[in-house]
PDB file of C-alpha atoms and ligand atoms in Angstrom:
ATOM      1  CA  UNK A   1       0.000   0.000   0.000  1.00 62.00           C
ATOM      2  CA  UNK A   2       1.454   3.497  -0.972  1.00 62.00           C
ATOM      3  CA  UNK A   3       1.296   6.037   1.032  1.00 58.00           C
ATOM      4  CA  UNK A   4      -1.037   7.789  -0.371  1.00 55.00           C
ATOM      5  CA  UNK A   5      -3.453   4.933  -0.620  1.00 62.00           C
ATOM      6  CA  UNK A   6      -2.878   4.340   3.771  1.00 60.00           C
ATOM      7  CA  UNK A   7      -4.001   8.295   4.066  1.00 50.00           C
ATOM      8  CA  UNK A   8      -6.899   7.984   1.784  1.00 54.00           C
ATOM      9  CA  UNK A   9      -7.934   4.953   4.180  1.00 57.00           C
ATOM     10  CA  UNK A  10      -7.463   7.071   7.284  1.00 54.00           C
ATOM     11  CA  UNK A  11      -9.122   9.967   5.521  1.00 54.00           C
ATOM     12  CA  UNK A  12      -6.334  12.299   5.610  1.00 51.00           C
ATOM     13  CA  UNK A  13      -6.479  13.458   2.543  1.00 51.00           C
ATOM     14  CA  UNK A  14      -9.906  15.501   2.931  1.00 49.00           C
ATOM     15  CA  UNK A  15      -7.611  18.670   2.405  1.00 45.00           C
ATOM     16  CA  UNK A  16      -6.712  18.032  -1.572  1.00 43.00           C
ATOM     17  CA  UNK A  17      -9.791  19.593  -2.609  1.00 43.00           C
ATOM     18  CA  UNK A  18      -8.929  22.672  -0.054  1.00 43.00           C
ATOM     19  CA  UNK A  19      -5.471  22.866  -1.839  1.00 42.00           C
ATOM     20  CA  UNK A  20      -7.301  23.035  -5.850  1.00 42.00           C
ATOM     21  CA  UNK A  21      -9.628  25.439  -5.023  1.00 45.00           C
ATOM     22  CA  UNK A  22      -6.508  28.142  -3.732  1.00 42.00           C
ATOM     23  CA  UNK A  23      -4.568  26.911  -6.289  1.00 42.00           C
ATOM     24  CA  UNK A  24      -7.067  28.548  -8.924  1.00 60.00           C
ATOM     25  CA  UNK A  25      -6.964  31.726  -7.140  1.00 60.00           C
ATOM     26  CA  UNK A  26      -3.027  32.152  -7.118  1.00 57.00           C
ATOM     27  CA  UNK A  27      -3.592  31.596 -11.000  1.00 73.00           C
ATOM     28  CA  UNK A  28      -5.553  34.746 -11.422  1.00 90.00           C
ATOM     29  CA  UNK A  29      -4.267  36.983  -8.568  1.00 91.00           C
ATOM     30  CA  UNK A  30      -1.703  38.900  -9.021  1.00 94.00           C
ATOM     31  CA  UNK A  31       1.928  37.790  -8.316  1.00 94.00           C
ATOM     32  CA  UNK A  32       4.188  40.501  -9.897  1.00 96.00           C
ATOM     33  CA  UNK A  33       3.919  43.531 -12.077  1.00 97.00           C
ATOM     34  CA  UNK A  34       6.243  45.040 -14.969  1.00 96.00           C
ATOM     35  CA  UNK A  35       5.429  48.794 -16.858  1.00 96.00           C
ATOM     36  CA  UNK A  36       1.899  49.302 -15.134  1.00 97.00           C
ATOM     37  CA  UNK A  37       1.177  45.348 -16.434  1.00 98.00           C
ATOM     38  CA  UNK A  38       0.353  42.777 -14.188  1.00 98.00           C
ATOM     39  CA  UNK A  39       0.747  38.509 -14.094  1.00 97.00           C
ATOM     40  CA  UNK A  40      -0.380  36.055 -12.644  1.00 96.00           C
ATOM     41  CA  UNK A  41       2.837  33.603 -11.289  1.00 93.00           C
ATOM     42  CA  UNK A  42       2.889  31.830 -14.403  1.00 93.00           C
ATOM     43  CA  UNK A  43       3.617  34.600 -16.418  1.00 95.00           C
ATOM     44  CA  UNK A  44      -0.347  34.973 -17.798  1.00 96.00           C
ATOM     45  CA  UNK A  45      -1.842  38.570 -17.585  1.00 97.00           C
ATOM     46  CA  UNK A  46      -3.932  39.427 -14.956  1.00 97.00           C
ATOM     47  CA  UNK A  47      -5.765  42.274 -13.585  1.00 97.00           C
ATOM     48  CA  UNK A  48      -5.218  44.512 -10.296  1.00 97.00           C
ATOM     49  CA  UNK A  49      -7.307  46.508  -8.794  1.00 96.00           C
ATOM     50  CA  UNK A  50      -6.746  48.446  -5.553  1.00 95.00           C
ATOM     51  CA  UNK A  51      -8.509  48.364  -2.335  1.00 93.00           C
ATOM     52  CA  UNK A  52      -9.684  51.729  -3.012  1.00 94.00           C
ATOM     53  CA  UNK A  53     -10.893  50.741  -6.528  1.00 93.00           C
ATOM     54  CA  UNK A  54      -8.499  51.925  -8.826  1.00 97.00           C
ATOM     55  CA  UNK A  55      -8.214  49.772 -11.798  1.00 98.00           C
ATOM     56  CA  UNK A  56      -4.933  48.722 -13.844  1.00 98.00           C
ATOM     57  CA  UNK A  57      -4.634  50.387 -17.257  1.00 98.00           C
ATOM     58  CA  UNK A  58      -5.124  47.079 -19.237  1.00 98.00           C
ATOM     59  CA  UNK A  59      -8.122  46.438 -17.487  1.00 98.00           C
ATOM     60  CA  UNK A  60      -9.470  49.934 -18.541  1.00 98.00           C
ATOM     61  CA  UNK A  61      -8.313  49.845 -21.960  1.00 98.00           C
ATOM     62  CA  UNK A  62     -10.231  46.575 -22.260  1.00 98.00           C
ATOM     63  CA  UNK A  63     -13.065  47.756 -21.069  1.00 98.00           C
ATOM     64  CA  UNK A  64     -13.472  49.750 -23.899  1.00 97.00           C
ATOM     65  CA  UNK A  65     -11.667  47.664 -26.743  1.00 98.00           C
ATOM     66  CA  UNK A  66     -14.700  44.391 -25.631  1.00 98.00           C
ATOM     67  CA  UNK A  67     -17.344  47.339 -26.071  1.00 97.00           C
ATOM     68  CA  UNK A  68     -15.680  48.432 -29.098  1.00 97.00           C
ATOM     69  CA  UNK A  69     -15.121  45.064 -30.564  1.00 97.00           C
ATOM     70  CA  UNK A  70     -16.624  42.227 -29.038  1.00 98.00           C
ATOM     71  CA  UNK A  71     -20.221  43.124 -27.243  1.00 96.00           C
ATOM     72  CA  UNK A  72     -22.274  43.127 -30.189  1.00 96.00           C
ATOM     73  CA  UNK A  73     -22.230  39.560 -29.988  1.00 96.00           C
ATOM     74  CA  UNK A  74     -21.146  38.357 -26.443  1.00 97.00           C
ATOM     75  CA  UNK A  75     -23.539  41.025 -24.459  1.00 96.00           C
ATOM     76  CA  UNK A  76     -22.335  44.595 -22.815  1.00 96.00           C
ATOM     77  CA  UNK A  77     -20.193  43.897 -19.794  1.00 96.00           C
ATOM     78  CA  UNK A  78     -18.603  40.206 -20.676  1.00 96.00           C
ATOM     79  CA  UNK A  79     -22.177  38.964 -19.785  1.00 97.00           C
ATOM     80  CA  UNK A  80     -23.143  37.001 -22.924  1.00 96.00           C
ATOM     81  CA  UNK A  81     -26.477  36.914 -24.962  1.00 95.00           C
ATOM     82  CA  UNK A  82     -28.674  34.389 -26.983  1.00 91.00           C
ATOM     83  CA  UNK A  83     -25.717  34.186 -29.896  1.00 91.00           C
ATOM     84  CA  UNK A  84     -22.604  34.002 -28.164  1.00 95.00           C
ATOM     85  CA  UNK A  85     -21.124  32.618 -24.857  1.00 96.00           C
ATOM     86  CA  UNK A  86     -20.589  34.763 -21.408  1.00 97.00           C
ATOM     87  CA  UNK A  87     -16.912  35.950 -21.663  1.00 98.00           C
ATOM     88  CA  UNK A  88     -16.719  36.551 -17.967  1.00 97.00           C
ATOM     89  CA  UNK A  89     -16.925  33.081 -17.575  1.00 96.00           C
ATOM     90  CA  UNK A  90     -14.975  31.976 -20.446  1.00 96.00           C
ATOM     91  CA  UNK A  91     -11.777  33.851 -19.248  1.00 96.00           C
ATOM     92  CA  UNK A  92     -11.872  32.026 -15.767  1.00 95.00           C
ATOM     93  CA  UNK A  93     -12.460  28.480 -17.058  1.00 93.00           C
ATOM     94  CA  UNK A  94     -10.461  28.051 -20.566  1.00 94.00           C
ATOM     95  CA  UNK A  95      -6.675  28.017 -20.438  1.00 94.00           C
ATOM     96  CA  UNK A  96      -5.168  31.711 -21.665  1.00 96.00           C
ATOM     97  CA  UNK A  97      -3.669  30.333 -24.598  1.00 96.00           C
ATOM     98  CA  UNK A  98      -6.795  28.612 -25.513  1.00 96.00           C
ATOM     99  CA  UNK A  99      -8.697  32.042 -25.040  1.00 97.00           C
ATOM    100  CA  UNK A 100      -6.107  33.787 -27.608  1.00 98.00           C
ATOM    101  CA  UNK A 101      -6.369  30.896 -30.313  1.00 98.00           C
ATOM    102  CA  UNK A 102     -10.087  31.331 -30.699  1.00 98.00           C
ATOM    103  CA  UNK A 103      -9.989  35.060 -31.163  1.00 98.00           C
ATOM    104  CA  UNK A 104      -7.239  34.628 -33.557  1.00 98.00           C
ATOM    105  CA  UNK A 105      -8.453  31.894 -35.845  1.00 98.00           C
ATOM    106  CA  UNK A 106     -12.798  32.086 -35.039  1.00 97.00           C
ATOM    107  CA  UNK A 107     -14.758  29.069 -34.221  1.00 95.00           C
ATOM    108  CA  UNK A 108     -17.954  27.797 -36.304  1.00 92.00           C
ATOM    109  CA  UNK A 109     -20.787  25.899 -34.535  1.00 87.00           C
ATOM    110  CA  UNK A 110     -22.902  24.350 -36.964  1.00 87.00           C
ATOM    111  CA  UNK A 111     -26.295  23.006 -35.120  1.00 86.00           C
ATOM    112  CA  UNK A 112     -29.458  21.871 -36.824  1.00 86.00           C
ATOM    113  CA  UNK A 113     -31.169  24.704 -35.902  1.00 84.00           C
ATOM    114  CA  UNK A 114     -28.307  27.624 -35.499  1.00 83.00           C
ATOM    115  CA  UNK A 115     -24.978  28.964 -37.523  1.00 88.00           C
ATOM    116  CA  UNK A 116     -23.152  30.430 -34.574  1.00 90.00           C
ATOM    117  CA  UNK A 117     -19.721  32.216 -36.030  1.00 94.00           C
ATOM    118  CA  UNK A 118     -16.741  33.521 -33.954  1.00 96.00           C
ATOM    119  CA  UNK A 119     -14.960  35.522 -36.476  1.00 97.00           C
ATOM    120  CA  UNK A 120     -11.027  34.984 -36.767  1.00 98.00           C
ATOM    121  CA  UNK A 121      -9.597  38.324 -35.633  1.00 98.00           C
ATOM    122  CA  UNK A 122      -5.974  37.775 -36.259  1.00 97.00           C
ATOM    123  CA  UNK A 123      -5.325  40.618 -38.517  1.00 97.00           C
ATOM    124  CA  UNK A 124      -7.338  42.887 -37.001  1.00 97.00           C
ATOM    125  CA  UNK A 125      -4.930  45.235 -35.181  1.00 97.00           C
ATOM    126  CA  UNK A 126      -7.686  46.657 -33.044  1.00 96.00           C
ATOM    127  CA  UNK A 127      -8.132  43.701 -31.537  1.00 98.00           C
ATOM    128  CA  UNK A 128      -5.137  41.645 -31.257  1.00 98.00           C
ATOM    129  CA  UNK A 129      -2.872  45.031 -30.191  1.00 98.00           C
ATOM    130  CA  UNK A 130      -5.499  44.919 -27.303  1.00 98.00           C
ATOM    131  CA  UNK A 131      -6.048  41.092 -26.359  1.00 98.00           C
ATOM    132  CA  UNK A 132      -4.169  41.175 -23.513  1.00 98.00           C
ATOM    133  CA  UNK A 133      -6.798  44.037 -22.224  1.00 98.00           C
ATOM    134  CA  UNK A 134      -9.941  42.574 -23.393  1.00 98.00           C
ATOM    135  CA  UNK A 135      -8.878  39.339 -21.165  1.00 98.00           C
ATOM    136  CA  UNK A 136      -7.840  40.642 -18.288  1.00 98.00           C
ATOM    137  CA  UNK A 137     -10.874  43.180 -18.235  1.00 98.00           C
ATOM    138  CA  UNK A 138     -13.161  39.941 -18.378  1.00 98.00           C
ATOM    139  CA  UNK A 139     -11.126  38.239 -16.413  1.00 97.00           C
ATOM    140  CA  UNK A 140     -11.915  41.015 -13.252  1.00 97.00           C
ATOM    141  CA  UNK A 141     -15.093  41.127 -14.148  1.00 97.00           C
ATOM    142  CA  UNK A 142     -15.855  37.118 -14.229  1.00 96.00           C
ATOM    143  CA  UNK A 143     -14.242  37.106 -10.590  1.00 95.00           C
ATOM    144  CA  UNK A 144     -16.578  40.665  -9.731  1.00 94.00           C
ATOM    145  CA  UNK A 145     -13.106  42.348  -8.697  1.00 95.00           C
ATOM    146  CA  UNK A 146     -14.431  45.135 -10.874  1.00 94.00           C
ATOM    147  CA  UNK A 147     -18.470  46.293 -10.759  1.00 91.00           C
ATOM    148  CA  UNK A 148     -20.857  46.444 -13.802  1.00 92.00           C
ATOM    149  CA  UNK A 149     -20.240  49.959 -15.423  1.00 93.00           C
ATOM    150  CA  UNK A 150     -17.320  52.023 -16.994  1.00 93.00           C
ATOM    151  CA  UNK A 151     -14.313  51.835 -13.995  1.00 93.00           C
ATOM    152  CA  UNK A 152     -13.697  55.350 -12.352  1.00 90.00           C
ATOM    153  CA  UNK A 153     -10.141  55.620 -11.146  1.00 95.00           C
ATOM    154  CA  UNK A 154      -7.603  53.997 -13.157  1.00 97.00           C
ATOM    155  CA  UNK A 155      -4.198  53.904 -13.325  1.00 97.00           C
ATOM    156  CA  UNK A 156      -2.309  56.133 -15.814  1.00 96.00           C
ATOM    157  CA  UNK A 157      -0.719  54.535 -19.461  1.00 97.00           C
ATOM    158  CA  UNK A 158       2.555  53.476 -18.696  1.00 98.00           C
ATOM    159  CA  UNK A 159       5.345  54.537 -21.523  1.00 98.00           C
ATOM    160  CA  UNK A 160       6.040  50.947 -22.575  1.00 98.00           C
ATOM    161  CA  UNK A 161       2.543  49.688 -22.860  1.00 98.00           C
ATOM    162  CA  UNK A 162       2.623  53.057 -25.570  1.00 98.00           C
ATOM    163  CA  UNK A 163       5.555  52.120 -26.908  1.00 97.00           C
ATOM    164  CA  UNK A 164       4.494  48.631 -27.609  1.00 97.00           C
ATOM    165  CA  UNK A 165       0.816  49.955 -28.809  1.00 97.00           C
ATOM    166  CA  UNK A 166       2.001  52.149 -31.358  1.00 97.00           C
ATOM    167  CA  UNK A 167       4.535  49.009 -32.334  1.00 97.00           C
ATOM    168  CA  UNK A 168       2.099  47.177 -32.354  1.00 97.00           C
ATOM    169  CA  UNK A 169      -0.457  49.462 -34.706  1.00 96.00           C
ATOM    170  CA  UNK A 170       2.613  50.079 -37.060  1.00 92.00           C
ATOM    171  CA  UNK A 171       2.531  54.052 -36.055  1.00 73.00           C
TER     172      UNK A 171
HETATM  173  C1  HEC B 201     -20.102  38.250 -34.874  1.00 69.55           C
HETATM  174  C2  HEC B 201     -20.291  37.857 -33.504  1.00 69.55           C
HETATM  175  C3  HEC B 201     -19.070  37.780 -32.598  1.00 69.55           C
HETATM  176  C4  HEC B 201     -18.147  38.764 -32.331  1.00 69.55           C
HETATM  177  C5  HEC B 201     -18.095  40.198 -32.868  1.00 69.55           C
HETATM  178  C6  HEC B 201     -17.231  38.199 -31.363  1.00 69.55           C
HETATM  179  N1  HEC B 201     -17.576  36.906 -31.086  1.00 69.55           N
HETATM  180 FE1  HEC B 201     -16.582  35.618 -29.871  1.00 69.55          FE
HETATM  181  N2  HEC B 201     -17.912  34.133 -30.268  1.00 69.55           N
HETATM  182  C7  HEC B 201     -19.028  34.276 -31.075  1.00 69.55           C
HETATM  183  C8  HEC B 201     -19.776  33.020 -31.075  1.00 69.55           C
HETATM  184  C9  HEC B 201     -21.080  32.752 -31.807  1.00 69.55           C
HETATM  185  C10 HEC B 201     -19.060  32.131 -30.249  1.00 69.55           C
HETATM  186  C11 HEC B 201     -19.394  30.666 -29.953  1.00 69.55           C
HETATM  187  C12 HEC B 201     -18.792  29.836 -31.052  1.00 69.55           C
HETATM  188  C13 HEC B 201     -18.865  28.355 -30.777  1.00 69.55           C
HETATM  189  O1  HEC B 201     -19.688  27.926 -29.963  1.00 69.55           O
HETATM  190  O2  HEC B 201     -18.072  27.629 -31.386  1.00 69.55           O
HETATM  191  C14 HEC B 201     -17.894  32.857 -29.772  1.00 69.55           C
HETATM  192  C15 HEC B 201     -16.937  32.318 -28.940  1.00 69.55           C
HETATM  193  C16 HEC B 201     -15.877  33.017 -28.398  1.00 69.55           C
HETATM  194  C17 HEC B 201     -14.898  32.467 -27.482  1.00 69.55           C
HETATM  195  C18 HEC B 201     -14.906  31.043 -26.921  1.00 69.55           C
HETATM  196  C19 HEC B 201     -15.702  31.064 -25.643  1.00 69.55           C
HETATM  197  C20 HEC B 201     -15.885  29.733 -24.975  1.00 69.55           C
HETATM  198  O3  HEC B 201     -16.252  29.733 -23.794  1.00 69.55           O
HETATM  199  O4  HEC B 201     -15.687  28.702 -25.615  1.00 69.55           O
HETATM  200  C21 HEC B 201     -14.030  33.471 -27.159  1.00 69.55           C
HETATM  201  C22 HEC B 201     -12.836  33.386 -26.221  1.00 69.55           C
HETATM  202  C23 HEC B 201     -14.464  34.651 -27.877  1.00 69.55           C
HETATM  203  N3  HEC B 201     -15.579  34.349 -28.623  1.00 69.55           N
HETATM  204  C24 HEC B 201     -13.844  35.888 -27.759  1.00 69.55           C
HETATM  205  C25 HEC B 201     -14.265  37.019 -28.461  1.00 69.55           C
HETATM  206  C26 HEC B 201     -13.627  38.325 -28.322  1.00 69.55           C
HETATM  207  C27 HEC B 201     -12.468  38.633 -27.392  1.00 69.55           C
HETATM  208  C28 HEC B 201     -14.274  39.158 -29.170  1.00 69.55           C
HETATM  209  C29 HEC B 201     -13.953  40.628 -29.457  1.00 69.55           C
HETATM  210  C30 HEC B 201     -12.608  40.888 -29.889  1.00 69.55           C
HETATM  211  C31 HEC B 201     -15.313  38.387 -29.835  1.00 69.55           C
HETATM  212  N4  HEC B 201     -15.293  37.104 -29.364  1.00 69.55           N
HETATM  213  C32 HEC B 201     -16.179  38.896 -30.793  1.00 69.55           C
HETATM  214  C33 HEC B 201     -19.407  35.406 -31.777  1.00 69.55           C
HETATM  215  C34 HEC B 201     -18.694  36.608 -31.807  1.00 69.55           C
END
């Protein structure tokens, strides 16, 4: 008998769920921060908002790049609608990576009774300069760190998140 197996008998190991669950919230909270952008301890970009309510810049810059780009179809706010899936959701349970490959290359659903389309957005500079912002916006608002609404105090654009936009737009 391992010893795993002998603490499974003796019901020691009632703590593993316990363990999972804080896990999950060490992968969204943030662990460090570089040019006003923040990450979670695997390197994946998170939001940060302070106790007094002031939001990151990414997470105010998506704000407005998801009701620029994407709420048409997935609902104001990251909330989702009759056509398209609840962001706020989506960017807690699929993997980051995952998240970026469907905005980049689109997804079809073909049902008997619905054509549901995810358009590929990969050269579309006004969304893919921004896709860091759009996720961690949803990402804050899928764990309610930020309220319903346009965020009030924000954090000022940081000179390299500048430099890399206008990079990034080819300015
Ligand atoms: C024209 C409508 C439309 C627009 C605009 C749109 N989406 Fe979608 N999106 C969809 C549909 C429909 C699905 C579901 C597709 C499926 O089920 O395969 C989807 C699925 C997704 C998914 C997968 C969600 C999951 O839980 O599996 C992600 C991520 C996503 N969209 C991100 C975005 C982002 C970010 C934007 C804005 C840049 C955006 N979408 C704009 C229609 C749209």
């Amino acid at each position: 008998m391992t010893v795993t197996e002998r603490l499974l008998l003796l019901g020691l190991l009632t703590a593993v769920p316990f363990a999972a669950a804080a896990q999950d919230v060490d992968n969204i909270t943030a662990a460090y921060s570089e040019d006003g952008r923040y990450f979670t301890e695997d390197d994946v970009p998170t939001y940060n908002i302070r106790e007094d309510g002031t939001v990151d810049w990414p997470t105010y810059s998506g704000f407005r790049r998801y009701h620029s780009e994407c709420y048409v179809c997935h609902g104001p706010e990251g909330e989702g609608s009759s056509y398209a899936p609840a962001l706020k959701v989506s960017a807690i349970d699929m993997d980051y990576y995952d998240f970026l490959d469907v905005v980049a290359n689109g997804r079809t659903k073909v049902t008997a009774s619905q054509n549901l389309v995810m358009p590929a957005f990969g050269e579309n500079p006004n969304v893919m300069c921004f896709l860091n912002d759009i996720y961690v916006y949803l990402k804050a608002r899928g764990t309610d760190a930020v309220p319903r609404g346009r965020p009030g105090k924000r954090d000022m654009k940081s000179e390299a998140i500048r430099e890399d936009e206008n990079a990034c737009l080819g300015d």
